[in-house]
Amino acid sequence: MEEDPLGEHYIIELYDCGKNILNDLNTIKLTLLEAARMAGATIIDQRFHKFSPQGVSGVIVIAESHLSIHTWPELGYAALDLFTCSHDMNLSKAMDLLNQVFQPGDTDVRYIPRGIMNPRRRRETEMSILEPLTAEPI
Amino acid sequence: MEEDPLGEHYIIELYDCGKNILNDLNTIKLTLLEAARMAGATIIDQRFHKFSPQGVSGVIVIAESHLSIHTWPELGYAALDLFTCSHDMNLSKAMDLLNQVFQPGDTDVRYIPRGIMNPRRRRETEMSILEPLTAEPI
């Protein structure tokens, strides 16, 4: 019985970002692709879209699962997800790039194990806050 | 100060699925696209890939955010995510279709609010189990 989760899902909330960056399709696309590479992901495909009047959505299919972003420029908020079946992604390097480009005033990163093969352990699944990557509690 | 979360994120774990379906790119693609429509999503773009020796990954960009799937046919497991900024998606209709097609022996659906504009409430964010959509605890 496999005890490790099959996937690792990082829920990344970037608040109080620069509003210009959150509407900049090309910069967001290049940043997410570079963040995927920095994390050690193998990029397979990607799709980014700019919405009217504002907002950008993007998904990158990686061999290890996916990376996604959705932005609310009018509120300075970006929602990112990194779902990976690799257990040795370098999330901190990717986060450094995201923080550098999006310059969030507040960041909240959570981790959820995905695919728990032991049925007895599924019900215990918890979302955990990744302290080193989150802002100080307000 | 907006009190509702900007996004609603549903984490859907399908265990003990039929192993043939989890490697069937076309059926998975058609099912996910139909599930997105049934949920009330506006489909903008989609990308599905079959991996060697097995497994399928797919992402659908919807006007409301995204829908994704990753499958482990050898383990009978599929990981789905529905991220939506709409507050009136019909998740149960989509889940009915997913259950009908994937026939999971065990299902676990969790909800995470995304984009909490009130900083004081961000630290309280919890993942909740959606009882009507989850299997009985083992």
PDB file of C-alpha atoms in Angstrom:
ATOM      1  CA  MET A   1       0.000   0.000   0.000  1.00  0.00           C
ATOM      2  CA  GLU A   2       1.569   3.259  -1.132  1.00  0.00           C
ATOM      3  CA  GLU A   3       1.750   5.709   1.782  1.00  0.00           C
ATOM      4  CA  ASP A   4       3.038   8.776  -0.047  1.00  0.00           C
ATOM      5  CA  PRO A   5       0.439  10.916  -1.827  1.00  0.00           C
ATOM      6  CA  LEU A   6       0.578  10.581  -5.609  1.00  0.00           C
ATOM      7  CA  GLY A   7       0.428  14.304  -6.095  1.00  0.00           C
ATOM      8  CA  GLU A   8       1.503  17.458  -4.313  1.00  0.00           C
ATOM      9  CA  HIS A   9      -0.787  20.445  -4.765  1.00  0.00           C
ATOM     10  CA  TYR A  10       0.377  23.934  -3.832  1.00  0.00           C
ATOM     11  CA  ILE A  11      -2.313  26.607  -3.501  1.00  0.00           C
ATOM     12  CA  ILE A  12      -0.662  29.997  -3.918  1.00  0.00           C
ATOM     13  CA  GLU A  13      -2.503  33.232  -3.135  1.00  0.00           C
ATOM     14  CA  LEU A  14      -0.798  36.509  -4.082  1.00  0.00           C
ATOM     15  CA  TYR A  15      -2.492  39.587  -2.635  1.00  0.00           C
ATOM     16  CA  ASP A  16      -1.845  43.290  -3.132  1.00  0.00           C
ATOM     17  CA  CYS A  17       0.183  42.734  -6.299  1.00  0.00           C
ATOM     18  CA  GLY A  18       1.063  45.522  -8.673  1.00  0.00           C
ATOM     19  CA  LYS A  19      -2.083  46.050 -10.711  1.00  0.00           C
ATOM     20  CA  ASN A  20      -0.286  46.566 -14.004  1.00  0.00           C
ATOM     21  CA  ILE A  21       1.435  43.191 -13.908  1.00  0.00           C
ATOM     22  CA  LEU A  22      -1.842  41.350 -13.334  1.00  0.00           C
ATOM     23  CA  ASN A  23      -3.200  42.521 -16.665  1.00  0.00           C
ATOM     24  CA  ASP A  24       0.006  41.948 -18.620  1.00  0.00           C
ATOM     25  CA  LEU A  25      -0.588  38.705 -20.515  1.00  0.00           C
ATOM     26  CA  ASN A  26       2.887  38.411 -21.978  1.00  0.00           C
ATOM     27  CA  THR A  27       4.802  39.065 -18.763  1.00  0.00           C
ATOM     28  CA  ILE A  28       2.548  36.677 -16.837  1.00  0.00           C
ATOM     29  CA  LYS A  29       3.023  33.992 -19.486  1.00  0.00           C
ATOM     30  CA  LEU A  30       6.818  34.342 -19.582  1.00  0.00           C
ATOM     31  CA  THR A  31       6.992  34.439 -15.777  1.00  0.00           C
ATOM     32  CA  LEU A  32       4.855  31.327 -15.293  1.00  0.00           C
ATOM     33  CA  LEU A  33       6.799  29.395 -17.930  1.00  0.00           C
ATOM     34  CA  GLU A  34      10.079  30.380 -16.273  1.00  0.00           C
ATOM     35  CA  ALA A  35       8.665  29.550 -12.815  1.00  0.00           C
ATOM     36  CA  ALA A  36       7.704  26.104 -14.119  1.00  0.00           C
ATOM     37  CA  ARG A  37      11.242  25.579 -15.406  1.00  0.00           C
ATOM     38  CA  MET A  38      12.764  26.850 -12.164  1.00  0.00           C
ATOM     39  CA  ALA A  39      10.586  24.434 -10.206  1.00  0.00           C
ATOM     40  CA  GLY A  40      12.016  21.666 -12.355  1.00  0.00           C
ATOM     41  CA  ALA A  41       8.865  20.979 -14.348  1.00  0.00           C
ATOM     42  CA  THR A  42       8.811  19.605 -17.891  1.00  0.00           C
ATOM     43  CA  ILE A  43       6.558  21.891 -19.943  1.00  0.00           C
ATOM     44  CA  ILE A  44       4.295  20.094 -22.404  1.00  0.00           C
ATOM     45  CA  ASP A  45       1.762  22.723 -23.430  1.00  0.00           C
ATOM     46  CA  GLN A  46       0.352  26.073 -22.331  1.00  0.00           C
ATOM     47  CA  ARG A  47      -2.616  28.319 -22.914  1.00  0.00           C
ATOM     48  CA  PHE A  48      -2.971  31.912 -21.713  1.00  0.00           C
ATOM     49  CA  HIS A  49      -5.920  34.241 -22.222  1.00  0.00           C
ATOM     50  CA  LYS A  50      -6.589  37.899 -21.490  1.00  0.00           C
ATOM     51  CA  PHE A  51     -10.122  38.752 -20.520  1.00  0.00           C
ATOM     52  CA  SER A  52     -12.119  41.889 -21.211  1.00  0.00           C
ATOM     53  CA  PRO A  53     -12.198  44.313 -19.496  1.00  0.00           C
ATOM     54  CA  GLN A  54      -9.378  42.807 -17.412  1.00  0.00           C
ATOM     55  CA  GLY A  55      -7.806  39.686 -15.975  1.00  0.00           C
ATOM     56  CA  VAL A  56      -5.566  36.920 -17.261  1.00  0.00           C
ATOM     57  CA  SER A  57      -5.943  33.148 -17.022  1.00  0.00           C
ATOM     58  CA  GLY A  58      -3.236  30.700 -17.901  1.00  0.00           C
ATOM     59  CA  VAL A  59      -2.608  26.998 -17.624  1.00  0.00           C
ATOM     60  CA  ILE A  60       0.619  25.146 -18.289  1.00  0.00           C
ATOM     61  CA  VAL A  61       0.408  21.395 -18.749  1.00  0.00           C
ATOM     62  CA  ILE A  62       3.592  19.884 -17.362  1.00  0.00           C
ATOM     63  CA  ALA A  63       4.685  16.251 -17.470  1.00  0.00           C
ATOM     64  CA  GLU A  64       4.237  16.307 -13.683  1.00  0.00           C
ATOM     65  CA  SER A  65       0.628  17.712 -13.850  1.00  0.00           C
ATOM     66  CA  HIS A  66      -0.158  21.440 -14.161  1.00  0.00           C
ATOM     67  CA  LEU A  67       0.499  25.029 -13.197  1.00  0.00           C
ATOM     68  CA  SER A  68      -2.267  27.633 -13.421  1.00  0.00           C
ATOM     69  CA  ILE A  69      -2.879  31.307 -12.758  1.00  0.00           C
ATOM     70  CA  HIS A  70      -5.949  33.535 -12.644  1.00  0.00           C
ATOM     71  CA  THR A  71      -5.655  37.254 -11.966  1.00  0.00           C
ATOM     72  CA  TRP A  72      -7.997  39.972 -10.685  1.00  0.00           C
ATOM     73  CA  PRO A  73      -6.076  43.161 -11.586  1.00  0.00           C
ATOM     74  CA  GLU A  74      -8.775  45.402 -10.137  1.00  0.00           C
ATOM     75  CA  LEU A  75      -8.232  43.768  -6.741  1.00  0.00           C
ATOM     76  CA  GLY A  76      -4.495  43.132  -6.951  1.00  0.00           C
ATOM     77  CA  TYR A  77      -5.030  39.397  -6.499  1.00  0.00           C
ATOM     78  CA  ALA A  78      -3.600  36.380  -8.337  1.00  0.00           C
ATOM     79  CA  ALA A  79      -4.520  32.749  -7.678  1.00  0.00           C
ATOM     80  CA  LEU A  80      -1.881  30.189  -8.632  1.00  0.00           C
ATOM     81  CA  ASP A  81      -1.876  26.418  -8.427  1.00  0.00           C
ATOM     82  CA  LEU A  82       1.019  24.037  -8.846  1.00  0.00           C
ATOM     83  CA  PHE A  83      -0.028  20.407  -9.000  1.00  0.00           C
ATOM     84  CA  THR A  84       2.846  17.974  -9.368  1.00  0.00           C
ATOM     85  CA  CYS A  85       3.397  14.246  -9.114  1.00  0.00           C
ATOM     86  CA  SER A  86       7.091  14.945  -8.605  1.00  0.00           C
ATOM     87  CA  HIS A  87       8.247  14.918  -4.999  1.00  0.00           C
ATOM     88  CA  ASP A  88      11.317  17.051  -5.602  1.00  0.00           C
ATOM     89  CA  MET A  89      10.040  20.216  -7.260  1.00  0.00           C
ATOM     90  CA  ASN A  90      11.951  23.345  -6.290  1.00  0.00           C
ATOM     91  CA  LEU A  91       8.984  25.456  -5.221  1.00  0.00           C
ATOM     92  CA  SER A  92      11.042  28.041  -3.360  1.00  0.00           C
ATOM     93  CA  LYS A  93      12.990  29.017  -6.486  1.00  0.00           C
ATOM     94  CA  ALA A  94       9.725  29.423  -8.395  1.00  0.00           C
ATOM     95  CA  MET A  95       8.225  31.418  -5.519  1.00  0.00           C
ATOM     96  CA  ASP A  96      11.238  33.732  -5.492  1.00  0.00           C
ATOM     97  CA  LEU A  97      10.567  34.572  -9.141  1.00  0.00           C
ATOM     98  CA  LEU A  98       6.821  35.017  -8.566  1.00  0.00           C
ATOM     99  CA  ASN A  99       7.447  37.344  -5.619  1.00  0.00           C
ATOM    100  CA  GLN A 100       9.997  39.305  -7.631  1.00  0.00           C
ATOM    101  CA  VAL A 101       7.659  39.816 -10.597  1.00  0.00           C
ATOM    102  CA  PHE A 102       4.259  40.134  -8.879  1.00  0.00           C
ATOM    103  CA  GLN A 103       5.584  41.870  -5.743  1.00  0.00           C
ATOM    104  CA  PRO A 104       2.658  40.764  -3.572  1.00  0.00           C
ATOM    105  CA  GLY A 105       2.041  42.647  -0.326  1.00  0.00           C
ATOM    106  CA  ASP A 106       0.731  39.430   1.190  1.00  0.00           C
ATOM    107  CA  THR A 107       1.277  35.801   0.183  1.00  0.00           C
ATOM    108  CA  ASP A 108      -0.444  32.664   1.374  1.00  0.00           C
ATOM    109  CA  VAL A 109       0.849  29.256   0.248  1.00  0.00           C
ATOM    110  CA  ARG A 110      -0.852  26.035   1.247  1.00  0.00           C
ATOM    111  CA  TYR A 111      -0.140  22.414   0.531  1.00  0.00           C
ATOM    112  CA  ILE A 112      -2.629  19.636  -0.079  1.00  0.00           C
ATOM    113  CA  PRO A 113      -1.587  16.015  -0.631  1.00  0.00           C
ATOM    114  CA  ARG A 114      -3.444  14.527  -3.606  1.00  0.00           C
ATOM    115  CA  GLY A 115      -4.118  10.863  -4.307  1.00  0.00           C
ATOM    116  CA  ILE A 116      -3.878   9.033  -1.014  1.00  0.00           C
ATOM    117  CA  MET A 117      -3.956   5.338  -1.831  1.00  0.00           C
ATOM    118  CA  ASN A 118      -4.508   4.182   1.732  1.00  0.00           C
ATOM    119  CA  PRO A 119      -8.313   4.542   2.237  1.00  0.00           C
ATOM    120  CA  ARG A 120      -7.905   4.795   5.993  1.00  0.00           C
ATOM    121  CA  ARG A 121      -5.722   7.875   5.586  1.00  0.00           C
ATOM    122  CA  ARG A 122      -7.909   9.713   3.049  1.00  0.00           C
ATOM    123  CA  ARG A 123     -10.292  11.090   5.651  1.00  0.00           C
ATOM    124  CA  GLU A 124      -7.403  12.590   7.584  1.00  0.00           C
ATOM    125  CA  THR A 125      -6.255  14.734   4.650  1.00  0.00           C
ATOM    126  CA  GLU A 126      -5.488  18.233   5.829  1.00  0.00           C
ATOM    127  CA  MET A 127      -4.444  21.414   4.089  1.00  0.00           C
ATOM    128  CA  SER A 128      -1.270  22.798   5.629  1.00  0.00           C
ATOM    129  CA  ILE A 129       0.160  26.313   5.563  1.00  0.00           C
ATOM    130  CA  LEU A 130       3.759  26.463   4.335  1.00  0.00           C
ATOM    131  CA  GLU A 131       5.233  28.826   6.896  1.00  0.00           C
ATOM    132  CA  PRO A 132       8.464  29.755   5.123  1.00  0.00           C
ATOM    133  CA  LEU A 133       6.470  30.836   2.101  1.00  0.00           C
ATOM    134  CA  THR A 134       3.664  32.719   3.787  1.00  0.00           C
ATOM    135  CA  ALA A 135       3.519  36.261   5.066  1.00  0.00           C
ATOM    136  CA  GLU A 136       3.447  36.941   8.789  1.00  0.00           C
ATOM    137  CA  PRO A 137      -0.067  36.665  10.241  1.00  0.00           C
ATOM    138  CA  ILE A 138      -1.783  40.062  10.277  1.00  0.00           C
TER     139      ILE A 138
ATOM    140  CA  MET B   1     -14.312  45.168   1.961  1.00  0.00           C
ATOM    141  CA  GLU B   2     -15.490  42.174  -0.019  1.00  0.00           C
ATOM    142  CA  GLU B   3     -16.354  39.290   2.314  1.00  0.00           C
ATOM    143  CA  ASP B   4     -17.105  36.574  -0.240  1.00  0.00           C
ATOM    144  CA  PRO B   5     -14.125  34.693  -1.663  1.00  0.00           C
ATOM    145  CA  LEU B   6     -13.356  35.642  -5.264  1.00  0.00           C
ATOM    146  CA  GLY B   7     -13.019  32.037  -6.283  1.00  0.00           C
ATOM    147  CA  GLU B   8     -14.414  28.660  -5.351  1.00  0.00           C
ATOM    148  CA  HIS B   9     -12.029  25.742  -5.704  1.00  0.00           C
ATOM    149  CA  TYR B  10     -13.313  22.180  -5.662  1.00  0.00           C
ATOM    150  CA  ILE B  11     -10.730  19.434  -5.125  1.00  0.00           C
ATOM    151  CA  ILE B  12     -12.172  16.188  -6.456  1.00  0.00           C
ATOM    152  CA  GLU B  13     -10.508  12.837  -5.801  1.00  0.00           C
ATOM    153  CA  LEU B  14     -11.873   9.798  -7.637  1.00  0.00           C
ATOM    154  CA  TYR B  15     -10.512   6.489  -6.325  1.00  0.00           C
ATOM    155  CA  ASP B  16     -10.953   2.922  -7.550  1.00  0.00           C
ATOM    156  CA  CYS B  17     -12.164   4.020 -10.989  1.00  0.00           C
ATOM    157  CA  GLY B  18     -12.387   1.652 -13.916  1.00  0.00           C
ATOM    158  CA  LYS B  19      -8.821   1.404 -15.193  1.00  0.00           C
ATOM    159  CA  ASN B  20      -9.776   1.467 -18.867  1.00  0.00           C
ATOM    160  CA  ILE B  21     -11.544   4.819 -18.638  1.00  0.00           C
ATOM    161  CA  LEU B  22      -8.522   6.466 -17.004  1.00  0.00           C
ATOM    162  CA  ASN B  23      -6.383   5.816 -20.065  1.00  0.00           C
ATOM    163  CA  ASP B  24      -9.040   6.762 -22.612  1.00  0.00           C
ATOM    164  CA  LEU B  25      -8.073  10.251 -23.765  1.00  0.00           C
ATOM    165  CA  ASN B  26     -11.091  10.842 -25.960  1.00  0.00           C
ATOM    166  CA  THR B  27     -13.711   9.724 -23.447  1.00  0.00           C
ATOM    167  CA  ILE B  28     -12.047  11.722 -20.670  1.00  0.00           C
ATOM    168  CA  LYS B  29     -11.912  14.816 -22.902  1.00  0.00           C
ATOM    169  CA  LEU B  30     -15.564  14.554 -23.951  1.00  0.00           C
ATOM    170  CA  THR B  31     -16.642  13.851 -20.370  1.00  0.00           C
ATOM    171  CA  LEU B  32     -14.756  16.795 -18.894  1.00  0.00           C
ATOM    172  CA  LEU B  33     -16.033  19.167 -21.580  1.00  0.00           C
ATOM    173  CA  GLU B  34     -19.593  17.997 -20.924  1.00  0.00           C
ATOM    174  CA  ALA B  35     -19.076  18.231 -17.143  1.00  0.00           C
ATOM    175  CA  ALA B  36     -17.896  21.827 -17.617  1.00  0.00           C
ATOM    176  CA  ARG B  37     -21.030  22.619 -19.639  1.00  0.00           C
ATOM    177  CA  MET B  38     -23.272  20.876 -17.090  1.00  0.00           C
ATOM    178  CA  ALA B  39     -21.670  22.897 -14.303  1.00  0.00           C
ATOM    179  CA  GLY B  40     -22.586  26.021 -16.254  1.00  0.00           C
ATOM    180  CA  ALA B  41     -19.062  26.942 -17.299  1.00  0.00           C
ATOM    181  CA  THR B  42     -18.182  28.864 -20.452  1.00  0.00           C
ATOM    182  CA  ILE B  43     -15.468  26.896 -22.247  1.00  0.00           C
ATOM    183  CA  ILE B  44     -12.716  29.010 -23.773  1.00  0.00           C
ATOM    184  CA  ASP B  45      -9.944  26.529 -24.546  1.00  0.00           C
ATOM    185  CA  GLN B  46      -8.788  23.025 -23.709  1.00  0.00           C
ATOM    186  CA  ARG B  47      -5.717  20.834 -23.898  1.00  0.00           C
ATOM    187  CA  PHE B  48      -5.602  17.090 -23.237  1.00  0.00           C
ATOM    188  CA  HIS B  49      -2.565  14.822 -23.386  1.00  0.00           C
ATOM    189  CA  LYS B  50      -2.019  11.077 -23.116  1.00  0.00           C
ATOM    190  CA  PHE B  51       1.191  10.001 -21.468  1.00  0.00           C
ATOM    191  CA  SER B  52       3.348   6.984 -22.160  1.00  0.00           C
ATOM    192  CA  PRO B  53       3.056   4.317 -20.882  1.00  0.00           C
ATOM    193  CA  GLN B  54      -0.206   5.520 -19.331  1.00  0.00           C
ATOM    194  CA  GLY B  55      -2.144   8.407 -17.835  1.00  0.00           C
ATOM    195  CA  VAL B  56      -4.058  11.388 -19.171  1.00  0.00           C
ATOM    196  CA  SER B  57      -3.816  15.063 -18.245  1.00  0.00           C
ATOM    197  CA  GLY B  58      -6.280  17.667 -19.348  1.00  0.00           C
ATOM    198  CA  VAL B  59      -7.021  21.299 -18.635  1.00  0.00           C
ATOM    199  CA  ILE B  60     -10.029  23.291 -19.745  1.00  0.00           C
ATOM    200  CA  VAL B  61      -9.782  27.069 -19.543  1.00  0.00           C
ATOM    201  CA  ILE B  62     -13.240  28.409 -18.732  1.00  0.00           C
ATOM    202  CA  ALA B  63     -14.350  32.020 -18.517  1.00  0.00           C
ATOM    203  CA  GLU B  64     -14.831  31.348 -14.790  1.00  0.00           C
ATOM    204  CA  SER B  65     -11.262  29.933 -14.307  1.00  0.00           C
ATOM    205  CA  HIS B  66     -10.354  26.266 -15.020  1.00  0.00           C
ATOM    206  CA  LEU B  67     -11.148  22.597 -14.836  1.00  0.00           C
ATOM    207  CA  SER B  68      -8.358  19.998 -14.796  1.00  0.00           C
ATOM    208  CA  ILE B  69      -7.855  16.265 -14.607  1.00  0.00           C
ATOM    209  CA  HIS B  70      -4.863  13.972 -14.109  1.00  0.00           C
ATOM    210  CA  THR B  71      -5.241  10.215 -14.135  1.00  0.00           C
ATOM    211  CA  TRP B  72      -3.225   7.278 -12.771  1.00  0.00           C
ATOM    212  CA  PRO B  73      -4.810   4.321 -14.616  1.00  0.00           C
ATOM    213  CA  GLU B  74      -2.499   1.819 -12.941  1.00  0.00           C
ATOM    214  CA  LEU B  75      -3.873   2.895  -9.552  1.00  0.00           C
ATOM    215  CA  GLY B  76      -7.458   3.639 -10.557  1.00  0.00           C
ATOM    216  CA  TYR B  77      -7.122   7.247  -9.386  1.00  0.00           C
ATOM    217  CA  ALA B  78      -8.134  10.533 -11.015  1.00  0.00           C
ATOM    218  CA  ALA B  79      -7.464  14.001  -9.577  1.00  0.00           C
ATOM    219  CA  LEU B  80      -9.839  16.727 -10.723  1.00  0.00           C
ATOM    220  CA  ASP B  81      -9.975  20.421  -9.914  1.00  0.00           C
ATOM    221  CA  LEU B  82     -12.726  22.886 -10.629  1.00  0.00           C
ATOM    222  CA  PHE B  83     -11.747  26.478  -9.938  1.00  0.00           C
ATOM    223  CA  THR B  84     -14.499  28.990 -10.603  1.00  0.00           C
ATOM    224  CA  CYS B  85     -15.165  32.634  -9.889  1.00  0.00           C
ATOM    225  CA  SER B  86     -18.851  31.944 -10.400  1.00  0.00           C
ATOM    226  CA  HIS B  87     -20.844  31.426  -7.228  1.00  0.00           C
ATOM    227  CA  ASP B  88     -23.631  29.481  -8.886  1.00  0.00           C
ATOM    228  CA  MET B  89     -21.922  26.590 -10.677  1.00  0.00           C
ATOM    229  CA  ASN B  90     -23.942  23.385 -10.712  1.00  0.00           C
ATOM    230  CA  LEU B  91     -21.289  21.072  -9.317  1.00  0.00           C
ATOM    231  CA  SER B  92     -23.678  18.264  -8.435  1.00  0.00           C
ATOM    232  CA  LYS B  93     -24.807  17.838 -12.055  1.00  0.00           C
ATOM    233  CA  ALA B  94     -21.182  17.675 -13.164  1.00  0.00           C
ATOM    234  CA  MET B  95     -20.383  15.210 -10.356  1.00  0.00           C
ATOM    235  CA  ASP B  96     -23.260  12.987 -11.439  1.00  0.00           C
ATOM    236  CA  LEU B  97     -21.721  12.733 -14.897  1.00  0.00           C
ATOM    237  CA  LEU B  98     -18.213  12.118 -13.519  1.00  0.00           C
ATOM    238  CA  ASN B  99     -19.491   9.365 -11.227  1.00  0.00           C
ATOM    239  CA  GLN B 100     -21.435   7.798 -14.072  1.00  0.00           C
ATOM    240  CA  VAL B 101     -18.443   7.739 -16.433  1.00  0.00           C
ATOM    241  CA  PHE B 102     -15.552   7.077 -14.026  1.00  0.00           C
ATOM    242  CA  GLN B 103     -17.553   4.886 -11.611  1.00  0.00           C
ATOM    243  CA  PRO B 104     -15.258   5.575  -8.646  1.00  0.00           C
ATOM    244  CA  GLY B 105     -15.405   3.192  -5.699  1.00  0.00           C
ATOM    245  CA  ASP B 106     -14.553   6.094  -3.411  1.00  0.00           C
ATOM    246  CA  THR B 107     -14.917   9.834  -3.933  1.00  0.00           C
ATOM    247  CA  ASP B 108     -13.603  12.718  -1.880  1.00  0.00           C
ATOM    248  CA  VAL B 109     -14.649  16.275  -2.717  1.00  0.00           C
ATOM    249  CA  ARG B 110     -13.292  19.258  -0.838  1.00  0.00           C
ATOM    250  CA  TYR B 111     -13.895  22.976  -1.115  1.00  0.00           C
ATOM    251  CA  ILE B 112     -11.380  25.762  -0.653  1.00  0.00           C
ATOM    252  CA  PRO B 113     -12.344  29.439  -0.853  1.00  0.00           C
ATOM    253  CA  ARG B 114      -9.858  31.351  -3.013  1.00  0.00           C
ATOM    254  CA  GLY B 115      -9.113  35.065  -2.936  1.00  0.00           C
ATOM    255  CA  ILE B 116     -10.158  36.364   0.458  1.00  0.00           C
ATOM    256  CA  MET B 117      -9.955  40.123   0.287  1.00  0.00           C
ATOM    257  CA  ASN B 118     -10.282  40.689   4.017  1.00  0.00           C
ATOM    258  CA  PRO B 119      -6.715  40.170   5.347  1.00  0.00           C
ATOM    259  CA  ARG B 120      -7.979  39.329   8.818  1.00  0.00           C
ATOM    260  CA  ARG B 121      -9.950  36.401   7.408  1.00  0.00           C
ATOM    261  CA  ARG B 122      -7.199  34.946   5.201  1.00  0.00           C
ATOM    262  CA  ARG B 123      -5.452  33.131   8.040  1.00  0.00           C
ATOM    263  CA  GLU B 124      -8.705  31.402   8.970  1.00  0.00           C
ATOM    264  CA  THR B 125      -9.098  29.784   5.555  1.00  0.00           C
ATOM    265  CA  GLU B 126     -10.054  26.143   5.932  1.00  0.00           C
ATOM    266  CA  MET B 127     -10.586  23.301   3.502  1.00  0.00           C
ATOM    267  CA  SER B 128     -13.999  21.739   3.989  1.00  0.00           C
ATOM    268  CA  ILE B 129     -15.310  18.324   3.004  1.00  0.00           C
ATOM    269  CA  LEU B 130     -18.496  18.472   0.930  1.00  0.00           C
ATOM    270  CA  GLU B 131     -20.537  15.763   2.625  1.00  0.00           C
ATOM    271  CA  PRO B 132     -23.236  15.241   0.003  1.00  0.00           C
ATOM    272  CA  LEU B 133     -20.575  14.596  -2.601  1.00  0.00           C
ATOM    273  CA  THR B 134     -18.219  12.401  -0.613  1.00  0.00           C
ATOM    274  CA  ALA B 135     -18.301   8.703   0.098  1.00  0.00           C
ATOM    275  CA  GLU B 136     -19.067   7.480   3.589  1.00  0.00           C
ATOM    276  CA  PRO B 137     -15.979   7.412   5.823  1.00  0.00           C
ATOM    277  CA  ILE B 138     -14.334   3.984   5.776  1.00  0.00           C
TER     278      ILE B 138
END
